Tab-separated table of C-alpha atoms in Angstrom:
chain	number	residue	atom	x	y	z
A	1	MET	CA	85.601	41.575	53.776
A	2	ARG	CA	85.699	37.916	54.700
A	3	ARG	CA	86.703	36.847	58.122
A	4	LYS	CA	87.899	33.708	59.791
A	5	GLU	CA	84.791	33.379	61.947
A	6	ASP	CA	82.456	33.171	58.971
A	7	GLN	CA	84.720	31.619	56.362
A	8	GLY	CA	86.989	29.317	58.339
A	9	GLN	CA	90.089	31.002	56.922
A	10	GLU	CA	92.253	33.933	57.824
A	11	VAL	CA	92.092	37.149	55.874
A	12	ARG	CA	95.503	38.309	54.751
A	13	TRP	CA	94.569	41.746	53.466
A	14	LEU	CA	92.406	44.637	54.514
A	15	LEU	CA	90.081	46.850	52.524
A	16	LEU	CA	89.743	49.857	54.801
A	17	HIS	CA	86.838	51.543	53.032
A	18	PRO	CA	84.399	50.420	50.319
A	19	SER	CA	85.367	53.362	48.095
A	20	ASP	CA	89.085	52.469	48.142
A	21	ASN	CA	90.872	51.258	45.019
A	22	THR	CA	93.745	49.826	47.077
A	23	ALA	CA	93.839	47.107	49.711
A	24	THR	CA	96.597	46.533	52.243
A	25	ALA	CA	98.497	43.301	52.864
A	26	LEU	CA	98.291	41.924	56.413
A	27	ALA	CA	101.094	39.471	55.681
A	28	ASP	CA	103.832	39.099	53.076
A	29	LEU	CA	101.779	38.041	50.046
A	30	GLN	CA	103.163	36.148	47.055
A	31	ALA	CA	102.834	36.892	43.346
A	32	GLY	CA	100.063	34.821	41.811
A	33	GLU	CA	97.987	34.780	44.989
A	34	ALA	CA	94.278	35.226	44.231
A	35	ILE	CA	92.591	37.842	46.402
A	36	SER	CA	88.863	37.556	46.782
A	37	LEU	CA	87.156	40.709	47.991
A	38	GLU	CA	83.619	41.640	48.781
A	39	ARG	CA	82.645	45.243	48.320
A	40	CYS	CA	79.248	46.843	48.182
A	41	GLY	CA	79.031	45.863	44.553
A	42	PRO	CA	79.797	42.540	42.859
A	43	HIS	CA	82.334	40.031	44.112
A	44	LEU	CA	85.877	40.883	43.054
A	45	THR	CA	88.881	38.674	42.449
A	46	VAL	CA	92.343	40.144	42.012
A	47	THR	CA	95.450	38.116	41.187
A	48	LEU	CA	98.623	39.598	42.623
A	49	LEU	CA	101.120	40.442	39.885
A	50	GLU	CA	104.068	40.791	42.251
A	51	PRO	CA	104.948	40.132	45.922
A	52	ILE	CA	103.216	42.546	48.321
A	53	PRO	CA	105.074	42.982	51.640
A	54	PHE	CA	103.195	43.358	54.944
A	55	ALA	CA	101.446	46.744	55.324
A	56	HIS	CA	102.013	47.602	51.645
A	57	LYS	CA	99.186	48.286	49.211
A	58	PHE	CA	98.043	46.672	45.997
A	59	ALA	CA	95.549	47.957	43.440
A	60	ILE	CA	92.169	46.267	43.306
A	61	ASP	CA	90.912	48.384	40.376
A	62	PRO	CA	92.728	49.692	37.292
A	63	ILE	CA	94.089	53.159	38.124
A	64	PRO	CA	95.010	55.267	35.071
A	65	ARG	CA	97.986	57.616	35.102
A	66	GLY	CA	96.859	60.813	36.916
A	67	GLY	CA	93.975	58.964	38.569
A	68	GLU	CA	93.156	59.145	42.250
A	69	VAL	CA	94.664	56.552	44.571
A	70	ARG	CA	92.277	55.862	47.439
A	71	LYS	CA	92.750	54.414	50.937
A	72	HIS	CA	90.869	55.088	54.218
A	73	GLY	CA	88.014	56.324	51.997
A	74	GLU	CA	90.108	59.337	50.919
A	75	VAL	CA	92.520	60.338	48.159
A	76	ILE	CA	96.106	59.636	49.248
A	77	GLY	CA	97.768	60.684	45.990
A	78	GLU	CA	97.690	60.223	42.227
A	79	ALA	CA	99.047	57.534	39.972
A	80	SER	CA	102.262	58.574	38.181
A	81	GLN	CA	101.713	55.731	35.685
A	82	ASP	CA	98.945	53.289	34.798
A	83	ILE	CA	98.459	50.767	37.590
A	84	ARG	CA	96.862	47.379	36.976
A	85	PRO	CA	94.867	45.439	39.577
A	86	GLY	CA	97.228	43.252	41.590
A	87	GLU	CA	100.208	45.605	41.250
A	88	LEU	CA	102.099	47.024	44.201
A	89	VAL	CA	101.014	50.632	44.829
A	90	HIS	CA	103.857	52.643	46.321
A	91	VAL	CA	106.298	55.502	45.740
A	92	HIS	CA	107.352	54.141	42.305
A	93	ASN	CA	103.857	54.642	40.820
A	94	VAL	CA	102.138	57.164	43.135
A	95	VAL	CA	102.893	60.784	43.985
A	96	GLY	CA	101.434	62.703	46.891
A	97	ARG	CA	99.823	66.041	46.262
A	98	ARG	CA	100.574	67.571	49.653
A	99	SER	CA	104.214	66.948	50.499
A	100	ARG	CA	107.319	68.496	49.035
A	101	GLY	CA	109.214	65.205	49.105
A	102	GLY	CA	112.812	66.049	49.875
A	103	LYS	CA	112.504	69.429	48.118
A	104	GLU	CA	112.349	72.760	49.883
B	1	MET	CA	76.654	49.526	83.651
B	2	THR	CA	74.902	48.005	80.672
B	3	MET	CA	76.480	46.269	77.699
B	4	GLN	CA	73.472	46.636	75.462
B	5	PRO	CA	71.296	49.660	74.708
B	6	PRO	CA	70.605	51.892	76.488
B	7	TYR	CA	74.317	52.053	77.303
B	8	THR	CA	75.165	53.391	80.740
B	9	PHE	CA	78.090	53.635	83.140
B	10	TRP	CA	78.638	54.575	86.773
B	11	GLY	CA	80.080	58.007	87.419
B	12	TYR	CA	80.326	60.800	89.989
B	13	ARG	CA	77.854	63.622	89.493
B	14	ARG	CA	79.452	66.980	90.303
B	15	GLU	CA	77.893	70.180	91.668
B	16	ASN	CA	77.578	71.603	88.142
B	17	GLY	CA	75.960	68.427	86.776
B	18	GLU	CA	79.049	67.143	84.965
B	19	ILE	CA	80.080	63.519	85.410
B	20	GLY	CA	83.462	62.450	86.761
B	21	LEU	CA	84.846	58.979	86.101
B	22	ARG	CA	87.244	59.312	89.018
B	23	ASN	CA	86.998	61.150	92.314
B	24	HIS	CA	90.480	62.412	93.027
B	25	LEU	CA	91.666	65.327	95.093
B	26	GLY	CA	93.739	67.258	92.557
B	27	VAL	CA	97.051	68.677	93.749
B	28	ILE	CA	98.070	71.152	91.048
B	29	SER	CA	101.393	72.926	90.968
B	30	LEU	CA	101.122	76.486	89.653
B	31	VAL	CA	104.758	76.877	88.701
B	32	THR	CA	107.863	74.741	88.149
B	33	CYS	CA	109.306	75.942	91.488
B	34	ALA	CA	106.328	74.454	93.373
B	35	ASN	CA	106.501	71.010	91.720
B	36	GLU	CA	108.590	69.383	94.470
B	37	ALA	CA	106.228	70.518	97.215
B	38	ALA	CA	103.152	69.470	95.213
B	39	LEU	CA	104.603	65.997	94.677
B	40	GLN	CA	105.396	65.611	98.380
B	41	ILE	CA	101.927	66.805	99.429
B	42	ALA	CA	100.314	64.289	97.089
B	43	ARG	CA	102.488	61.500	98.529
B	44	GLN	CA	101.001	62.268	101.953
B	45	ILE	CA	97.381	61.925	100.803
B	46	PRO	CA	96.283	58.592	99.281
B	47	GLY	CA	93.872	59.004	96.411
B	48	SER	CA	95.171	62.416	95.432
B	49	ALA	CA	96.414	63.082	91.899
B	50	VAL	CA	99.244	65.514	91.282
B	51	PHE	CA	99.798	67.625	88.168
B	52	THR	CA	103.213	69.217	87.641
B	53	HIS	CA	104.633	71.099	84.658
B	54	GLN	CA	107.550	73.319	83.571
B	55	ASN	CA	105.663	76.604	83.231
B	56	GLY	CA	104.051	79.473	85.099
B	57	CYS	CA	106.902	81.983	85.183
B	58	GLY	CA	109.551	83.556	82.974
B	59	GLN	CA	107.374	83.371	79.899
B	60	THR	CA	105.731	85.753	77.462
B	61	GLN	CA	102.420	87.320	78.476
B	62	ALA	CA	100.620	85.240	75.852
B	63	ASP	CA	102.074	82.030	77.258
B	64	LEU	CA	101.275	83.035	80.854
B	65	GLU	CA	97.668	83.543	79.747
B	66	LEU	CA	97.686	80.147	78.054
B	67	VAL	CA	99.126	78.473	81.176
B	68	THR	CA	96.503	80.205	83.350
B	69	ARG	CA	93.585	79.026	81.240
B	70	THR	CA	95.016	75.511	80.956
B	71	LEU	CA	95.407	75.217	84.741
B	72	ILE	CA	91.870	76.526	85.279
B	73	HIS	CA	90.437	74.016	82.851
B	74	LEU	CA	92.515	71.163	84.261
B	75	GLY	CA	91.168	72.007	87.719
B	76	GLN	CA	87.627	72.092	86.353
B	77	ASN	CA	87.947	68.548	84.980
B	78	PRO	CA	85.081	66.543	86.521
B	79	ASN	CA	87.430	63.701	87.544
B	80	LEU	CA	88.621	65.999	90.347
B	81	GLY	CA	86.329	66.331	93.383
B	82	ALA	CA	88.331	69.179	94.916
B	83	VAL	CA	91.583	70.966	94.121
B	84	LEU	CA	94.570	72.087	96.158
B	85	LEU	CA	96.763	74.614	94.336
B	86	VAL	CA	100.423	74.853	95.286
B	87	SER	CA	102.040	78.217	94.592
B	88	LEU	CA	105.533	79.512	95.235
B	89	GLY	CA	104.240	83.041	95.775
B	90	CYS	CA	106.060	85.152	93.191
B	91	GLU	CA	105.264	83.298	89.948
B	92	GLY	CA	104.255	85.067	86.761
B	93	ILE	CA	100.729	83.719	86.705
B	94	ASP	CA	98.141	84.923	89.212
B	95	PRO	CA	97.259	82.099	91.670
B	96	GLU	CA	94.010	83.822	92.717
B	97	ARG	CA	92.789	83.857	89.120
B	98	VAL	CA	93.423	80.137	88.777
B	99	ALA	CA	91.653	79.429	92.089
B	100	GLU	CA	88.699	81.597	91.168
B	101	GLY	CA	88.451	80.036	87.713
B	102	ILE	CA	88.391	76.485	89.041
B	103	SER	CA	85.883	77.295	91.795
B	104	ARG	CA	83.418	78.484	89.120
B	105	SER	CA	82.828	74.769	88.454
B	106	GLY	CA	81.402	74.520	91.981
B	107	LYS	CA	84.169	72.465	93.602
B	108	ARG	CA	86.208	73.417	96.643
B	109	VAL	CA	89.589	74.991	95.878
B	110	GLU	CA	92.357	75.785	98.364
B	111	LEU	CA	95.593	77.628	97.726
B	112	VAL	CA	98.875	77.267	99.603
B	113	ARG	CA	101.815	79.624	98.986
B	114	ILE	CA	105.209	78.217	99.927
B	115	GLN	CA	106.747	81.675	100.524
B	116	GLN	CA	103.975	82.546	102.997
B	117	GLU	CA	103.902	79.257	104.860
B	118	GLY	CA	107.457	79.214	106.184
B	119	GLY	CA	109.017	77.328	103.297
B	120	TYR	CA	108.885	73.672	102.387
B	121	PHE	CA	107.952	72.125	105.730
B	122	GLY	CA	105.523	74.895	106.573
B	123	ALA	CA	103.793	74.430	103.219
B	124	LEU	CA	103.712	70.657	103.634
B	125	ALA	CA	102.065	70.956	107.045
B	126	ARG	CA	99.502	73.537	105.953
B	127	ALA	CA	98.719	71.858	102.637
B	128	GLY	CA	98.637	68.417	104.218
B	129	GLN	CA	95.924	69.489	106.679
B	130	LYS	CA	93.822	71.096	103.949
B	131	ALA	CA	94.335	68.128	101.623
B	132	GLN	CA	93.281	65.654	104.297
B	133	GLN	CA	90.052	67.604	104.964
B	134	MET	CA	89.206	67.900	101.263
B	135	SER	CA	90.065	64.291	100.537
B	136	ARG	CA	87.708	63.101	103.317
B	137	ALA	CA	84.978	65.525	102.244
B	138	ILE	CA	84.857	64.171	98.673
B	139	SER	CA	85.277	60.532	99.708
B	140	GLY	CA	81.594	60.165	100.630
B	141	LEU	CA	80.378	60.704	97.073
B	142	ARG	CA	78.953	57.553	95.463
B	143	ARG	CA	78.841	56.595	91.801
B	144	GLN	CA	75.474	56.701	90.080
B	145	GLU	CA	74.288	55.240	86.797
B	146	VAL	CA	74.268	57.713	83.917
B	147	GLY	CA	73.874	57.486	80.159
B	148	ALA	CA	76.817	56.993	77.806
B	149	GLU	CA	76.103	60.452	76.363
B	150	GLU	CA	77.885	61.904	79.435
B	151	LEU	CA	81.249	60.607	78.202
B	152	VAL	CA	83.892	62.934	76.791
B	153	VAL	CA	86.654	60.783	75.317
B	154	GLY	CA	90.083	62.093	74.358
B	155	LEU	CA	91.820	60.452	71.387
B	156	LYS	CA	95.519	59.964	70.901
B	157	CYS	CA	97.969	57.705	69.122
B	158	GLY	CA	101.634	57.400	69.921
B	159	ALA	CA	104.651	55.133	69.503
B	160	SER	CA	102.913	54.213	66.249
B	161	ASP	CA	103.874	51.548	63.723
B	162	PRO	CA	102.193	50.190	60.556
B	163	THR	CA	99.553	48.405	62.668
B	164	SER	CA	98.382	51.759	64.093
B	165	GLY	CA	97.026	53.222	60.860
B	166	LEU	CA	95.766	49.861	59.601
B	167	ALA	CA	94.018	48.497	62.657
B	168	ALA	CA	94.212	50.248	66.048
B	169	ASN	CA	93.239	53.715	64.758
B	170	PRO	CA	90.431	52.508	62.436
B	171	ALA	CA	89.024	50.369	65.284
B	172	LEU	CA	89.195	53.352	67.629
B	173	GLY	CA	87.459	55.458	64.978
B	174	ASN	CA	84.695	52.881	64.866
B	175	ALA	CA	84.315	53.083	68.670
B	176	VAL	CA	84.195	56.887	68.421
B	177	ASP	CA	81.413	56.715	65.812
B	178	ARG	CA	79.460	54.454	68.193
B	179	LEU	CA	79.944	56.872	71.101
B	180	LEU	CA	78.987	59.935	69.076
B	181	GLY	CA	75.944	58.088	67.796
B	182	LEU	CA	74.806	57.822	71.414
B	183	GLY	CA	75.257	61.548	71.998
B	184	ALA	CA	78.659	61.346	73.689
B	185	SER	CA	81.605	63.610	72.843
B	186	ALA	CA	85.172	63.119	71.697
B	187	VAL	CA	88.185	65.396	71.374
B	188	PHE	CA	91.282	64.876	69.254
B	189	GLY	CA	94.314	67.020	68.442
B	190	GLU	CA	97.884	66.433	67.258
B	191	THR	CA	98.027	69.293	64.766
B	192	THR	CA	101.420	67.998	63.589
B	193	GLU	CA	99.778	64.734	62.505
B	194	VAL	CA	97.169	66.556	60.441
B	195	VAL	CA	99.627	68.252	58.071
B	196	GLY	CA	99.108	66.796	54.609
B	197	ALA	CA	95.507	65.794	55.212
B	198	GLU	CA	94.206	69.078	56.624
B	199	HIS	CA	92.175	69.669	53.432
B	200	LEU	CA	90.407	66.337	54.020
B	201	LEU	CA	89.792	67.066	57.698
B	202	ALA	CA	88.538	70.576	56.914
B	203	ARG	CA	85.814	69.009	54.773
B	204	ARG	CA	84.455	67.404	57.938
B	205	ALA	CA	84.113	70.788	59.680
B	206	LYS	CA	80.614	71.915	60.653
B	207	ASN	CA	80.915	75.095	58.601
B	208	GLN	CA	83.373	77.369	56.784
B	209	GLU	CA	84.324	79.161	59.979
B	210	VAL	CA	85.345	75.934	61.750
B	211	ALA	CA	87.202	74.751	58.621
B	212	ALA	CA	89.098	78.059	58.495
B	213	LYS	CA	90.137	77.699	62.153
B	214	LEU	CA	91.582	74.257	61.461
B	215	LEU	CA	93.488	75.362	58.363
B	216	LYS	CA	94.840	78.372	60.258
B	217	LEU	CA	96.202	76.147	63.063
B	218	VAL	CA	98.024	73.992	60.510
B	219	ARG	CA	99.396	77.032	58.682
B	220	GLU	CA	100.636	78.629	61.909
B	221	LEU	CA	102.267	75.392	63.029
B	222	GLU	CA	104.066	75.048	59.700
B	223	GLU	CA	105.266	78.654	59.949
B	224	ARG	CA	106.649	78.074	63.453
B	225	VAL	CA	108.412	74.899	62.332
B	226	ARG	CA	109.858	76.686	59.269
B	227	ALA	CA	111.069	79.556	61.448
B	228	SER	CA	113.101	76.996	63.384
B	229	GLY	CA	114.708	75.782	60.143
B	230	SER	CA	112.667	72.627	59.527
B	231	ASP	CA	109.862	71.737	57.149
B	232	ILE	CA	107.147	69.247	58.108
B	233	ARG	CA	106.309	68.560	54.461
B	234	GLY	CA	109.920	68.106	53.403
B	235	GLY	CA	111.184	64.519	53.548
B	236	ASN	CA	107.853	63.368	54.940
B	237	PRO	CA	106.846	60.528	54.835
B	238	SER	CA	110.256	59.502	56.142
B	239	ALA	CA	112.389	56.696	54.716
B	240	GLY	CA	111.196	54.573	57.645
B	241	ASN	CA	107.545	55.315	56.836
B	242	ILE	CA	108.106	54.364	53.186
B	243	ALA	CA	109.828	51.117	54.176
B	244	GLY	CA	106.733	50.420	56.300
B	245	GLY	CA	104.417	50.791	53.300
B	246	ILE	CA	103.379	54.448	53.662
B	247	THR	CA	103.511	56.105	50.227
B	248	THR	CA	102.397	59.727	50.733
B	249	LEU	CA	102.016	62.310	53.487
B	250	GLU	CA	98.245	62.259	52.979
B	251	GLU	CA	98.215	58.543	53.682
B	252	LYS	CA	100.400	58.910	56.778
B	253	SER	CA	98.208	61.658	58.236
B	254	LEU	CA	94.992	59.794	57.390
B	255	GLY	CA	96.280	56.789	59.321
B	256	SER	CA	96.307	59.013	62.393
B	257	ILE	CA	93.136	61.031	61.700
B	258	VAL	CA	91.088	57.879	61.143
B	259	LYS	CA	90.943	57.395	64.924
B	260	SER	CA	88.467	60.297	65.075
B	261	GLY	CA	85.888	58.292	63.107
B	262	SER	CA	83.711	59.961	60.520
B	263	ALA	CA	81.656	62.547	62.427
B	264	ILE	CA	81.348	66.252	61.709
B	265	ILE	CA	83.822	68.437	63.633
B	266	GLN	CA	81.727	70.808	65.746
B	267	ASP	CA	84.507	73.224	66.656
B	268	VAL	CA	88.252	73.796	66.779
B	269	TYR	CA	89.921	75.222	69.893
B	270	PRO	CA	93.304	76.611	70.849
B	271	TYR	CA	95.334	74.600	73.368
B	272	GLY	CA	94.102	74.714	76.970
B	273	GLU	CA	90.562	75.694	75.994
B	274	ARG	CA	87.558	73.758	77.249
B	275	ARG	CA	85.155	72.402	74.683
B	276	LYS	CA	81.519	73.565	74.820
B	277	GLY	CA	78.610	71.396	73.762
B	278	ARG	CA	78.505	67.858	72.481
B	279	GLY	CA	79.975	66.046	69.501
B	280	LEU	CA	83.460	65.805	68.011
B	281	PHE	CA	86.027	68.558	68.632
B	282	PHE	CA	89.610	69.335	67.633
B	283	VAL	CA	92.035	71.012	70.014
B	284	ASP	CA	95.372	72.442	68.886
B	285	SER	CA	98.200	70.393	70.352
B	286	PRO	CA	101.474	68.716	69.536
B	287	GLY	CA	101.688	64.944	69.324
B	288	ARG	CA	103.960	64.627	72.365
B	289	GLU	CA	102.225	62.850	75.215
B	290	PRO	CA	102.788	65.108	78.272
B	291	GLU	CA	101.376	68.126	76.434
B	292	ILE	CA	98.537	66.628	74.405
B	293	MET	CA	97.157	64.592	77.290
B	294	ALA	CA	97.067	67.733	79.444
B	295	GLY	CA	95.332	69.506	76.552
B	296	LEU	CA	92.705	66.761	76.303
B	297	ALA	CA	92.171	66.816	80.092
B	298	ALA	CA	91.789	70.609	79.967
B	299	ALA	CA	89.262	70.241	77.146
B	300	GLY	CA	87.134	68.275	79.610
B	301	CYS	CA	87.940	64.689	78.614
B	302	GLN	CA	87.293	62.245	81.471
B	303	VAL	CA	89.020	59.346	79.697
B	304	ILE	CA	91.625	59.028	76.933
B	305	ALA	CA	91.699	56.209	74.371
B	306	PHE	CA	95.295	55.841	73.190
B	307	ALA	CA	96.210	53.693	70.190
B	308	THR	CA	99.809	52.495	70.122
B	309	GLY	CA	101.920	50.217	67.941
B	310	LEU	CA	105.286	49.869	69.653
B	311	GLY	CA	103.889	50.458	73.132
B	312	ALA	CA	103.651	53.876	74.811
B	313	PRO	CA	103.670	53.507	78.599
B	314	GLN	CA	102.281	56.709	80.051
B	315	GLY	CA	98.978	57.533	81.684
B	316	PHE	CA	97.750	60.826	83.089
B	317	PRO	CA	97.397	61.715	86.791
B	318	PHE	CA	93.631	62.055	86.931
B	319	VAL	CA	92.354	60.824	83.564
B	320	PRO	CA	92.386	57.072	82.862
B	321	VAL	CA	94.292	56.303	79.645
B	322	ILE	CA	93.304	53.136	77.778
B	323	LYS	CA	96.105	51.679	75.641
B	324	ILE	CA	94.899	49.926	72.504
B	325	CYS	CA	97.360	47.950	70.411
B	326	ALA	CA	97.157	45.956	67.186
B	327	ASN	CA	100.770	44.756	67.172
B	328	ARG	CA	100.735	41.217	68.587
B	329	ARG	CA	104.420	41.320	69.503
B	330	THR	CA	103.921	44.512	71.527
B	331	VAL	CA	100.873	43.039	73.246
B	332	GLN	CA	102.961	40.032	74.263
B	333	ARG	CA	106.054	41.996	75.238
B	334	LEU	CA	104.362	44.810	77.158
B	335	PRO	CA	101.452	43.173	78.991
B	336	ASP	CA	101.773	45.685	81.828
B	337	PHE	CA	101.139	48.663	79.498
B	338	ILE	CA	98.571	47.436	76.949
B	339	ASP	CA	94.929	47.458	78.087
B	340	LEU	CA	93.235	46.112	75.008
B	341	ALA	CA	94.655	44.011	72.155
B	342	VAL	CA	93.118	44.426	68.708
B	343	SER	CA	95.898	42.460	67.010
B	344	GLU	CA	93.425	39.941	65.601
B	345	ILE	CA	92.556	42.540	62.979
B	346	ILE	CA	96.093	42.086	61.661
B	347	SER	CA	95.960	38.283	61.877
B	348	GLY	CA	92.712	38.441	59.916
B	349	GLU	CA	90.617	36.956	62.715
B	350	GLU	CA	88.584	39.982	63.762
B	351	ALA	CA	86.807	42.654	61.765
B	352	VAL	CA	87.599	46.325	62.497
B	353	GLU	CA	83.935	46.841	63.481
B	354	LYS	CA	84.081	44.025	66.065
B	355	ALA	CA	87.257	45.455	67.565
B	356	GLY	CA	85.581	48.870	67.659
B	357	GLU	CA	82.728	47.399	69.645
B	358	ARG	CA	85.185	45.903	72.161
B	359	ILE	CA	86.952	49.272	72.538
B	360	PHE	CA	83.585	50.918	73.154
B	361	HIS	CA	82.773	48.377	75.897
B	362	GLU	CA	86.201	48.787	77.474
B	363	ILE	CA	85.684	52.562	77.630
B	364	LEU	CA	82.395	52.006	79.508
B	365	LYS	CA	84.102	49.625	81.954
B	366	VAL	CA	86.970	52.028	82.629
B	367	ALA	CA	84.432	54.846	82.941
B	368	SER	CA	82.691	52.863	85.678
B	369	GLY	CA	85.892	52.435	87.678
B	370	LYS	CA	87.957	49.619	86.169
B	371	ALA	CA	91.609	50.622	86.562
B	372	THR	CA	93.703	51.007	83.421
B	373	LYS	CA	97.173	49.463	83.313
B	374	ALA	CA	98.768	52.903	83.714
B	375	GLU	CA	96.513	53.655	86.704
B	376	SER	CA	97.345	50.346	88.342
B	377	LEU	CA	101.059	51.121	87.915
B	378	GLY	CA	100.832	54.793	88.851
B	379	TYR	CA	102.757	55.479	85.614
B	380	SER	CA	101.404	58.982	85.135
B	381	GLY	CA	103.905	61.585	86.276
B	382	SER	CA	105.131	62.942	82.944
B	383	THR	CA	102.936	65.959	82.362
B	384	ASN	CA	103.410	69.382	80.875
B	385	ILE	CA	101.637	72.336	79.258
B	386	TYR	CA	102.210	73.240	75.582
B	387	THR	CA	103.599	76.733	75.156
B	388	THR	CA	105.207	78.124	72.037
B	389	GLY	CA	106.987	81.327	73.095
B	390	PRO	CA	110.530	81.718	74.405
B	391	ILE	CA	111.467	81.171	78.049
B	392	VAL	CA	112.629	84.571	79.295
């Protein structure tokens, strides 16, 4: 992750763990914004395909339907449809494995 | 106190070798009916710390046992130099057992029974004299420099918002990893917050037996909640959580669990039990502050690190509670409650690891005697013990 102190610019997203395939917006981000991330591996650039509100997640890797969605270094659910890098990751394309939603 | 390795702080060494971060005379009420007297006794003696609660009588045998062990372990907390127990005289728990249990830690314990001392004023006079003697006797103890491995830190988050799971809790988790790396200990709980990520937490258990204990606590909690007509997994995450960016229950629970860092969980305890050994521990507890903070104090925590988003105010009578907040607005609006701001994680100006290092240093400072905001306000009176059975 890049930081103001070493790059002279603010970071507007957060990658919580190197194994995550989602990052979280620290501000309301606009579609078209280019996100430059450093992970353990090669440098990664993701262009946002839609607006990402504060505290919401976007994909930084392609996630196939049924694939694991990762945050905090853990699996938080699975993709209910293919998700492209730069797409909003939320209830419309992810299902949890542990809750019953509104169902009893 | 040193801010580079080897990390140390200044604490009070007790008779049994444990280290206190504070040196209070504890005034502990044994039953709801004795709360008023305990509060008045504590008002008479500067430097004393009073613990009151709504238990001790009219409860199931299992709950009376739980209350007894919790009171014993609260009294054994090394932040207390001596303990005065205030009894009514006819309560369901046995005052002698509590006194005997606390005195096993080597500290002086006195017991005053209101019904035997001629009522309120008689008890105040008798207890006041004893409290004055004990308070003066412990006041001569001086702090000495000890290693950071003597710390036992309780972990809690409350009045959370999206900044909690994103910044304050991860930063606290980083501080916890630093502490555990030095041989210190940490205790967390909030069984309600674990539901949905218990399978992930169980993987961090030391062995199958510890994992099974954790899963059993979650299962039993869910059964109790279902018996009352609710379902923790139903409609969770809430509409408010989803509007705040939380997608699944796993994600919500992870945002809370992340404050425990990444260490192996050495053991899992029922509420009111005292942890044994060093490392990271889990104690069964609800998320509500009066009960979990008492549970952490009973587990032997000398300090509590408390991550908050919207700004929880409360401390604990004899355990300093450090409020850590990543919401800039809360930091600005509640300067008298927030001890440490980590909001620059959210503004993109500070890395989680850097904030974790600052939390670690703040814990050492508070350990050495720096007053927390809650301590400086005396905002610490809301305490209770977590029981699950009916009041009878």
